[in-house]
Coordinates of C-alpha atoms in Angstrom, one line a residue:
M1 CA -14.0 28.4 15.6
P2 CA -14.4 26.2 18.7
Q3 CA -12.1 23.2 19.1
P4 CA -13.7 19.8 18.7
P5 CA -13.8 17.6 21.8
M6 CA -10.6 15.5 22.0
T7 CA -10.5 11.9 23.3
F8 CA -7.3 10.1 24.4
M9 CA -6.6 8.6 21.0
L10 CA -7.2 11.9 19.2
E11 CA -4.7 13.5 21.5
N12 CA -2.2 10.7 21.3
P13 CA -2.3 9.1 17.8
W14 CA 1.5 8.6 18.0
I15 CA 0.8 5.4 20.0
I16 CA -0.2 3.7 16.7
L17 CA 3.3 4.2 15.3
A18 CA 5.1 3.7 18.6
L19 CA 3.9 0.1 19.0
P20 CA 5.5 -1.4 15.8
L21 CA 8.6 0.7 16.5
F22 CA 8.8 -0.8 20.0
S23 CA 8.4 -4.3 18.4
F24 CA 11.2 -3.6 15.9
L25 CA 13.6 -2.5 18.7
V26 CA 12.7 -5.1 21.3
V27 CA 12.5 -8.1 18.9
G28 CA 15.5 -7.0 16.9
L29 CA 17.8 -6.3 19.9
V30 CA 16.5 -8.5 22.7
V31 CA 14.0 -11.2 21.8
R32 CA 15.3 -12.5 18.4
P33 CA 18.6 -13.9 19.7
L34 CA 16.8 -15.7 22.6
S35 CA 13.6 -17.2 21.1
D36 CA 12.1 -17.5 17.7
K37 CA 8.7 -18.3 19.1
W38 CA 8.6 -15.1 21.2
S39 CA 9.8 -13.0 18.3
G40 CA 6.6 -13.9 16.4
L41 CA 4.4 -13.5 19.5
V42 CA 5.8 -10.0 20.4
G43 CA 5.6 -8.8 16.8
T44 CA 2.1 -10.0 16.4
A45 CA 0.8 -8.7 19.7
S46 CA 2.3 -5.2 19.1
L47 CA 0.5 -5.1 15.7
F48 CA -2.8 -6.3 17.3
F49 CA -2.8 -3.4 19.8
S50 CA -1.7 -0.9 17.1
M51 CA -4.7 -2.1 15.0
L52 CA -7.1 -1.6 18.0
A53 CA -5.7 1.9 18.6
A54 CA -6.2 2.7 14.9
Y55 CA -9.8 1.5 15.1
R56 CA -10.4 3.6 18.2
L57 CA -8.9 6.6 16.6
G58 CA -11.2 6.1 13.6
L59 CA -14.3 5.8 15.7
D60 CA -13.4 8.9 17.7
Y61 CA -12.5 10.9 14.7
F62 CA -15.6 10.2 12.6
Q63 CA -17.8 10.8 15.5
L64 CA -16.6 14.4 15.9
P65 CA -19.5 16.9 15.5
G66 CA -19.8 19.0 12.4
E67 CA -20.6 18.6 8.7
T68 CA -17.0 18.3 7.6
H69 CA -14.2 16.3 9.3
P70 CA -11.5 18.6 10.7
I71 CA -7.8 18.4 9.9
L72 CA -5.9 17.8 13.1
V73 CA -2.2 17.8 14.0
P74 CA -2.5 16.8 17.7
W75 CA 1.2 16.0 18.1
S76 CA 4.1 18.0 16.5
I77 CA 7.6 19.0 17.4
E78 CA 10.3 21.1 15.6
W79 CA 12.6 18.6 14.0
L80 CA 15.0 20.5 11.7
K81 CA 15.6 24.3 11.7
F82 CA 17.4 25.5 8.6
M83 CA 17.2 29.2 9.3
P84 CA 14.8 31.7 10.8
G85 CA 11.4 31.2 9.2
L86 CA 12.3 27.9 7.6
S87 CA 12.0 24.8 9.7
V88 CA 10.6 21.2 9.4
Q89 CA 8.2 19.8 11.9
M90 CA 7.8 16.1 12.8
G91 CA 4.2 15.3 13.7
V92 CA 1.1 13.2 13.2
L93 CA -1.6 14.4 10.8
V94 CA -5.2 13.2 11.4
D95 CA -7.7 13.6 8.6
P96 CA -10.1 11.3 6.7
I97 CA -7.5 9.6 4.3
S98 CA -4.8 9.3 7.0
V99 CA -7.3 7.6 9.3
M100 CA -8.4 5.3 6.5
M101 CA -4.8 4.3 5.7
L102 CA -4.0 3.7 9.4
T103 CA -6.8 1.2 9.7
V104 CA -5.8 -0.5 6.4
V105 CA -2.1 -0.8 7.1
T106 CA -2.5 -2.0 10.7
T107 CA -5.2 -4.5 9.8
V108 CA -3.4 -6.1 6.8
S109 CA -0.1 -6.1 8.7
F110 CA -1.6 -7.8 11.7
L111 CA -3.2 -10.5 9.5
V112 CA 0.1 -11.0 7.7
H113 CA 1.8 -11.4 11.1
V114 CA -0.7 -14.0 12.2
Y115 CA -0.4 -15.9 8.9
S116 CA 3.4 -15.7 9.0
T117 CA 3.6 -17.4 12.4
S118 CA 2.4 -20.6 10.7
Y119 CA 3.8 -20.0 7.1
M120 CA 7.3 -19.5 8.4
T121 CA 7.2 -22.7 10.4
E122 CA 7.8 -26.2 9.0
H123 CA 5.2 -28.9 9.9
S124 CA 5.5 -32.6 10.6
T125 CA 3.0 -35.0 9.0
A126 CA 0.9 -34.8 12.2
G127 CA 0.6 -31.1 11.7
R128 CA 2.7 -30.1 14.7
K129 CA 5.4 -27.4 14.6
I130 CA 8.8 -29.0 14.7
K131 CA 11.1 -26.3 13.4
Y132 CA 11.1 -22.5 12.7
E133 CA 12.6 -21.4 9.4
S134 CA 16.0 -19.9 9.5
G135 CA 15.8 -16.2 10.1
Y136 CA 12.3 -16.4 11.7
G137 CA 13.1 -13.7 14.3
R138 CA 14.8 -11.5 11.7
Y139 CA 11.7 -11.8 9.5
F140 CA 9.4 -10.4 12.2
T141 CA 11.9 -7.6 13.0
F142 CA 11.8 -6.5 9.4
L143 CA 8.0 -6.7 9.3
S144 CA 7.8 -4.4 12.3
L145 CA 10.2 -1.9 10.7
F146 CA 8.2 -2.0 7.5
T147 CA 4.9 -1.4 9.3
F148 CA 6.3 1.5 11.3
S149 CA 7.8 3.1 8.2
M150 CA 4.5 2.9 6.3
L151 CA 2.5 4.3 9.2
G152 CA 4.9 7.2 9.5
L153 CA 4.5 8.0 5.8
V154 CA 0.7 8.1 5.9
V155 CA 0.5 10.4 9.0
A156 CA 3.2 12.8 7.7
P157 CA 2.0 16.4 8.0
N158 CA 4.6 17.7 5.5
L159 CA 6.6 16.5 2.5
F160 CA 9.9 16.3 4.3
Q161 CA 8.7 13.9 6.9
M162 CA 6.9 12.0 4.1
Y163 CA 10.2 11.7 2.2
V164 CA 12.1 10.4 5.2
F165 CA 9.5 7.6 5.9
W166 CA 9.3 7.0 2.1
E167 CA 12.9 6.1 2.1
L168 CA 12.5 3.9 5.2
V169 CA 9.7 2.0 3.4
G170 CA 12.1 1.4 0.5
V171 CA 14.9 0.1 2.8
S172 CA 12.6 -2.2 4.8
S173 CA 11.0 -3.6 1.5
F174 CA 14.6 -4.2 0.3
L175 CA 15.2 -6.3 3.4
L176 CA 12.0 -8.2 3.1
I177 CA 12.2 -9.0 -0.7
G178 CA 15.8 -10.2 -0.1
F179 CA 14.9 -12.2 3.0
Y180 CA 16.1 -15.5 1.4
F181 CA 19.5 -14.0 0.8
E182 CA 21.0 -17.5 0.1
K183 CA 19.0 -17.4 -3.3
P184 CA 20.8 -15.4 -6.0
S185 CA 17.4 -14.6 -7.5
A186 CA 16.1 -13.0 -4.3
V187 CA 19.3 -10.9 -3.9
A188 CA 18.9 -9.7 -7.5
A189 CA 15.2 -8.9 -7.0
S190 CA 15.8 -6.9 -3.8
K191 CA 18.6 -4.9 -5.5
K192 CA 16.5 -4.3 -8.5
A193 CA 13.6 -3.0 -6.4
F194 CA 15.9 -0.8 -4.4
I195 CA 17.8 0.7 -7.3
V196 CA 14.7 1.4 -9.5
T197 CA 12.8 3.1 -6.6
R198 CA 15.9 5.1 -5.7
F199 CA 16.1 6.6 -9.2
A200 CA 12.4 7.4 -8.9
D201 CA 12.9 8.9 -5.5
L202 CA 15.5 11.2 -6.9
G203 CA 12.8 12.9 -8.9
F204 CA 10.6 13.1 -5.8
L205 CA 13.5 14.8 -3.9
I206 CA 14.2 17.3 -6.6
G207 CA 10.5 18.2 -6.8
I208 CA 10.5 18.8 -3.0
L209 CA 13.6 20.9 -3.2
I210 CA 12.1 23.0 -6.0
L211 CA 9.0 23.6 -3.9
A212 CA 11.1 24.4 -0.8
Y213 CA 13.4 26.8 -2.7
F214 CA 10.6 28.8 -4.3
G215 CA 8.6 28.6 -1.2
Y216 CA 11.3 30.2 0.8
Q217 CA 11.8 32.9 -1.8
I218 CA 8.1 33.6 -1.9
H219 CA 8.0 33.6 1.9
Q220 CA 10.5 36.4 1.7
G221 CA 8.0 38.5 -0.3
L222 CA 9.3 37.8 -3.9
Q223 CA 5.9 36.4 -5.0
S224 CA 2.2 36.7 -4.1
T225 CA 0.9 36.0 -0.7
V226 CA -1.5 33.3 -1.8
T227 CA 1.1 31.3 -3.6
S228 CA 3.5 31.7 -0.6
T229 CA 0.8 30.2 1.6
V230 CA 0.5 27.1 -0.6
I231 CA 4.2 26.4 -1.1
S232 CA 5.3 27.2 2.5
T233 CA 2.6 24.9 3.6
L234 CA 4.4 22.1 1.7
S235 CA 7.9 23.1 2.5
A236 CA 8.1 24.6 5.9
G237 CA 6.4 21.9 7.9
Q238 CA 2.9 23.2 8.2
P239 CA -0.1 20.8 8.2
L240 CA -1.2 19.8 4.7
D241 CA -4.5 21.8 5.1
F242 CA -5.6 22.5 1.5
S243 CA -9.1 23.6 2.3
F244 CA -8.4 27.1 1.0
L245 CA -7.6 25.7 -2.4
S246 CA -11.3 25.3 -3.1
Q247 CA -11.3 29.0 -4.0
P248 CA -11.2 29.4 -7.9
E249 CA -8.9 32.4 -7.6
V250 CA -6.3 30.4 -5.7
I251 CA -6.4 27.6 -8.4
S252 CA -5.9 30.2 -11.1
Q253 CA -2.9 31.7 -9.4
L254 CA -1.4 28.2 -8.9
A255 CA -1.9 27.5 -12.6
N256 CA 0.1 30.6 -13.5
F257 CA 3.0 29.6 -11.2
G258 CA 5.8 28.7 -13.6
V259 CA 7.6 25.8 -11.9
L260 CA 4.6 24.2 -10.3
N261 CA 4.0 21.7 -13.1
I262 CA 7.7 20.8 -13.3
A263 CA 7.9 20.2 -9.6
L264 CA 4.7 18.1 -9.4
L265 CA 5.8 16.0 -12.4
L266 CA 9.1 15.3 -10.6
V267 CA 7.1 14.4 -7.4
F268 CA 4.9 12.1 -9.5
V269 CA 8.1 10.3 -10.7
G270 CA 8.6 9.3 -7.1
A271 CA 5.0 8.1 -6.9
A272 CA 5.3 6.2 -10.1
G273 CA 8.4 4.4 -8.8
K274 CA 6.8 3.3 -5.5
S275 CA 3.5 2.4 -7.1
A276 CA 5.2 0.7 -10.1
M277 CA 3.7 2.8 -12.9
F278 CA 5.0 2.3 -16.4
P279 CA 7.9 2.4 -17.2
L280 CA 9.1 2.0 -13.6
H281 CA 7.1 -1.1 -13.1
I282 CA 9.9 -3.5 -13.8
W283 CA 10.8 -4.2 -10.1
L284 CA 7.4 -5.3 -8.9
P285 CA 7.0 -8.8 -10.5
D286 CA 10.5 -9.8 -9.4
A287 CA 9.6 -8.8 -5.8
M288 CA 7.8 -12.2 -5.7
E289 CA 11.1 -13.7 -4.6
G290 CA 10.3 -12.7 -1.0
P291 CA 8.1 -14.9 1.3
T292 CA 4.5 -14.9 0.1
P293 CA 3.2 -13.0 3.2
V294 CA 5.6 -10.3 2.3
S295 CA 4.1 -10.2 -1.2
A296 CA 0.7 -9.8 0.5
L297 CA 2.0 -6.9 2.6
I298 CA 3.9 -5.1 -0.1
H299 CA 1.3 -5.6 -2.9
A300 CA -1.9 -5.1 -1.0
A301 CA -2.2 -2.2 1.4
T302 CA 1.2 -0.7 2.0
M303 CA 4.3 0.0 -0.2
V304 CA 2.7 0.0 -3.6
V305 CA -0.2 2.2 -2.6
A306 CA 2.2 4.8 -1.2
G307 CA 2.4 6.6 -4.5
V308 CA -1.4 6.7 -4.9
Y309 CA -1.7 8.0 -1.4
M310 CA 0.9 10.7 -2.0
V311 CA -0.9 11.9 -5.2
A312 CA -4.2 11.9 -3.3
R313 CA -2.6 13.9 -0.4
L314 CA -1.3 16.5 -2.9
F315 CA -4.4 16.3 -5.1
P316 CA -5.5 19.9 -4.6
V317 CA -2.1 21.1 -5.8
F318 CA -2.1 18.7 -8.7
S319 CA -5.6 19.9 -9.6
G320 CA -4.3 23.5 -9.6
A321 CA -1.4 22.5 -11.9
G322 CA -3.7 20.9 -14.5
E323 CA -1.1 19.4 -16.9
A324 CA 0.5 17.3 -14.2
L325 CA -2.8 15.7 -13.4
E326 CA -3.4 14.8 -17.0
V327 CA -0.1 13.0 -17.0
V328 CA -1.2 11.1 -13.9
A329 CA -4.4 10.0 -15.7
A330 CA -2.7 8.9 -18.9
V331 CA 0.1 7.0 -17.2
G332 CA -2.4 5.3 -14.9
L333 CA -4.7 4.2 -17.7
F334 CA -1.8 2.8 -19.8
T335 CA -0.3 1.0 -16.9
S336 CA -3.7 -0.5 -16.0
A337 CA -4.3 -2.0 -19.5
F338 CA -0.6 -2.9 -20.1
A339 CA -0.4 -4.9 -16.8
A340 CA -3.8 -6.6 -17.3
I341 CA -2.7 -7.9 -20.8
I342 CA 0.6 -9.3 -19.4
A343 CA -1.3 -11.0 -16.5
C344 CA -3.3 -13.0 -19.0
T345 CA -0.1 -14.6 -20.2
Q346 CA 1.5 -15.6 -16.9
D347 CA 1.6 -19.1 -15.4
D348 CA 3.2 -18.3 -12.1
I349 CA 0.3 -17.6 -9.7
K350 CA 2.2 -15.0 -7.7
R351 CA 3.3 -13.1 -10.9
V352 CA -0.3 -13.0 -12.1
L353 CA -1.3 -11.4 -8.8
A354 CA 1.7 -9.0 -9.1
F355 CA 0.6 -7.8 -12.5
S356 CA -2.9 -7.6 -11.2
T357 CA -1.7 -5.3 -8.5
L358 CA -0.1 -3.1 -11.2
S359 CA -3.3 -3.0 -13.1
Q360 CA -5.4 -2.0 -10.1
L361 CA -2.9 0.7 -9.1
G362 CA -3.2 2.1 -12.6
Y363 CA -7.0 2.1 -12.0
M364 CA -6.6 4.2 -8.9
M365 CA -4.1 6.6 -10.6
F366 CA -6.3 7.3 -13.6
S367 CA -9.3 7.8 -11.3
L368 CA -7.3 10.5 -9.5
G369 CA -6.2 12.0 -12.8
I370 CA -9.8 12.6 -14.1
A371 CA -11.0 14.2 -10.8
T372 CA -11.2 17.9 -10.2
L373 CA -11.9 20.0 -7.1
S374 CA -15.3 20.9 -8.5
E375 CA -16.1 17.2 -9.4
P376 CA -14.1 15.1 -6.9
L377 CA -15.9 11.8 -7.6
G378 CA -12.7 10.3 -9.1
Y379 CA -10.8 11.2 -6.0
T380 CA -13.3 9.6 -3.7
A381 CA -13.6 6.5 -5.9
S382 CA -9.8 6.1 -6.0
M383 CA -9.6 6.1 -2.2
F384 CA -12.5 3.7 -2.1
H385 CA -10.8 1.3 -4.5
L386 CA -7.6 1.6 -2.6
Y387 CA -9.4 0.5 0.6
T388 CA -11.3 -2.5 -1.0
H389 CA -8.2 -3.6 -3.1
A390 CA -6.1 -3.8 0.1
F391 CA -8.2 -6.5 1.6
F392 CA -9.1 -8.7 -1.4
K393 CA -5.6 -8.6 -2.8
A394 CA -4.1 -9.5 0.6
L395 CA -6.6 -12.4 0.7
L396 CA -5.5 -13.5 -2.8
F397 CA -1.8 -13.5 -1.9
L398 CA -2.4 -15.3 1.4
G399 CA -4.5 -17.9 -0.4
A400 CA -1.8 -18.3 -3.0
G401 CA 0.7 -18.8 -0.3
A402 CA -1.3 -21.6 1.2
V403 CA -1.5 -23.3 -2.2
I404 CA 2.2 -22.9 -2.9
H405 CA 3.0 -24.2 0.6
A406 CA 0.9 -27.3 -0.1
V407 CA 1.9 -28.0 -3.7
H408 CA 5.5 -26.7 -3.5
S409 CA 5.1 -25.0 -6.9
N410 CA 4.1 -21.6 -8.2
N411 CA 3.1 -22.9 -11.6
V412 CA -0.7 -23.1 -12.1
W413 CA -0.2 -25.9 -14.6
E414 CA 1.1 -28.0 -11.8
M415 CA -1.9 -27.5 -9.6
G416 CA -5.6 -28.4 -10.2
G417 CA -8.3 -30.2 -8.2
L418 CA -7.5 -28.4 -5.0
R419 CA -11.1 -27.3 -4.1
K420 CA -11.8 -30.6 -2.3
K421 CA -8.3 -31.0 -0.7
M422 CA -8.2 -27.4 0.5
P423 CA -11.8 -26.3 1.0
L424 CA -11.2 -23.3 3.3
T425 CA -8.5 -21.9 1.0
H426 CA -10.7 -22.5 -2.0
F427 CA -13.7 -20.7 -0.5
S428 CA -11.6 -17.6 0.6
F429 CA -9.8 -17.4 -2.7
L430 CA -13.1 -17.6 -4.6
I431 CA -14.5 -14.7 -2.5
A432 CA -11.4 -12.6 -3.4
V433 CA -11.6 -13.5 -7.1
L434 CA -15.2 -12.4 -7.2
A435 CA -14.4 -9.2 -5.4
I436 CA -11.4 -8.2 -7.7
S437 CA -13.5 -9.2 -10.8
G438 CA -16.2 -6.7 -9.9
I439 CA -19.0 -9.2 -9.3
W440 CA -22.0 -7.9 -7.3
P441 CA -22.4 -7.7 -4.3
F442 CA -18.7 -7.8 -3.4
S443 CA -16.7 -4.7 -2.6
G444 CA -14.8 -4.5 -5.9
F445 CA -18.1 -4.1 -7.8
F446 CA -18.9 -0.9 -5.9
S447 CA -15.4 0.7 -6.0
K448 CA -14.9 0.0 -9.7
D449 CA -18.4 1.2 -10.5
E450 CA -17.6 4.5 -8.9
I451 CA -14.4 4.9 -10.9
L452 CA -16.3 4.1 -14.2
T453 CA -19.1 6.5 -13.2
A454 CA -16.5 9.2 -12.7
A455 CA -15.0 8.5 -16.1
L456 CA -18.3 8.3 -17.9
H457 CA -19.0 12.0 -17.5
G458 CA -16.6 13.8 -19.7
H459 CA -13.9 11.2 -20.1
P460 CA -15.1 8.5 -22.6
L461 CA -11.5 7.2 -23.4
Y462 CA -11.0 6.5 -19.7
F463 CA -14.4 5.0 -19.3
Y464 CA -14.0 2.5 -22.2
G465 CA -10.4 1.8 -21.2
G466 CA -11.5 1.1 -17.6
L467 CA -14.3 -1.1 -18.8
F468 CA -11.8 -3.1 -21.0
V469 CA -9.4 -3.5 -18.0
A470 CA -12.3 -4.7 -15.8
G471 CA -13.1 -7.4 -18.4
L472 CA -9.5 -8.5 -18.6
T473 CA -9.3 -8.7 -14.8
A474 CA -12.3 -11.0 -14.6
F475 CA -10.7 -13.2 -17.4
Y476 CA -7.2 -13.7 -15.9
M477 CA -8.5 -14.1 -12.3
A478 CA -11.0 -16.8 -13.5
R479 CA -8.2 -18.4 -15.4
I480 CA -5.9 -18.9 -12.4
Y481 CA -8.8 -19.8 -10.1
I482 CA -10.0 -22.6 -12.5
L483 CA -6.5 -23.9 -13.2
T484 CA -5.7 -24.0 -9.4
F485 CA -8.9 -25.4 -7.9
W486 CA -10.8 -27.2 -10.6
G487 CA -10.0 -30.2 -12.8
T488 CA -7.7 -32.9 -11.7
A489 CA -4.2 -32.9 -10.1
R490 CA -1.6 -32.2 -12.8
S491 CA 1.7 -33.0 -10.9
K492 CA 3.1 -35.9 -8.9
G493 CA 3.8 -33.6 -6.0
Q494 CA 0.1 -33.4 -5.3
A495 CA -0.1 -37.0 -4.5
M496 CA 1.5 -36.2 -1.1
L497 CA -1.2 -33.6 -0.5
T498 CA -3.9 -36.3 -0.3
K499 CA -2.3 -37.7 2.9
L500 CA -2.1 -34.2 4.4
V501 CA -5.7 -33.3 4.0
P502 CA -6.6 -33.1 7.8
Q503 CA -3.9 -30.6 8.8
W504 CA -4.1 -28.4 5.7
C505 CA -7.8 -28.1 6.3
F506 CA -7.2 -27.0 9.8
H507 CA -4.3 -24.7 9.0
Y508 CA -5.5 -23.1 5.8

């Protein structure tokens, strides 16, 4: 088969990761002690160029000739060599879902960087910057580390590299959630997130070790050649090319492989921890203790969708296992409904959005769980919803941050009547509410419609469950929107806001 024509970005996709890594090192070691202002500028500029590089990569990749998009590993080096025939590669995988995730992560991270340059700055009554928050440079250092870690996770060509960056994402999220370390509640929330996800990651690690052990044994000729190909692909650092799994005989041999379901269920425990599936969801609402832009980054397009992305990456193997995919679907549906019901009872605007994130992640998980290799609509719909959710949820959190910054309260019962005082925030928040509620013609309508269409054919329980959750989503989002922006001001603190109308309109 002839090789596709390669452009500069197709040959050098590592640049997308190198820029935030450069920002992390330079800002953390050089710029931060010297200038808060330049810490923000360097971090934001590096993400801007990383975002442009991801867009260029996407354009070049999707313009490659052919009916199907190829799976490329344009950069790879031997990282760890355990013994002859068993080594781990460090590389960059380029395929449709990794390209999609690169654009999502870099875009949302760049917008959060831009937003943070103002959010993390105190303003005078004239709207001029007078003081940077304590830890301003440290904040942008952690943001760069988080973005680099997430990008390394989504381009990992094997499970070992994915696991390393998976843990880096956990460490950097711990640092961001506990950014206000003077507050005991922030310290407790960061420790809770770290400990819960570490327990979940233990299952992920054991699952990888099972695959690696049996993969090496099979590689030595103890089992069939087909199964050896599959498992050594996962364990020995080869690209995650699962195209051969479309053959029915391969799927049937995978289903007969004794430890595959156990290994994949353990891997799913790691995904459930990172994506906060029930019962490992307990850390996510408390993660609101971090700065609001951090909530937008963690809850929108990055950390919490890592588990969904990992299940999607291993979807052909989950599909071959069968029972493991049924568990994914059941846990996803329950989490989706469970979190939506809780969101209806919350008064803290950020906690409502946190439980909303849980609900939407469950939506993506059950969509993956009802898909098969022969009918992959649920898989496609899940990735579509992941993409749309990243942007409207980031917009919701950033809008909530503007409101909290203005009113100095998270409680929706202390807000009200803000549509005239903060018209730009009101308009953008309304757009995001309509999108997540599934109102036509906004993006959430189309992605949820695809998920429900996938469930309608052969999965009535998931169809009606998804329909119920969609109705609850529209209810609790309309509730916080009306309480925040309509009616009259319900707190004395909002009296100050009337005097600040000009600069809040310009800033938010």
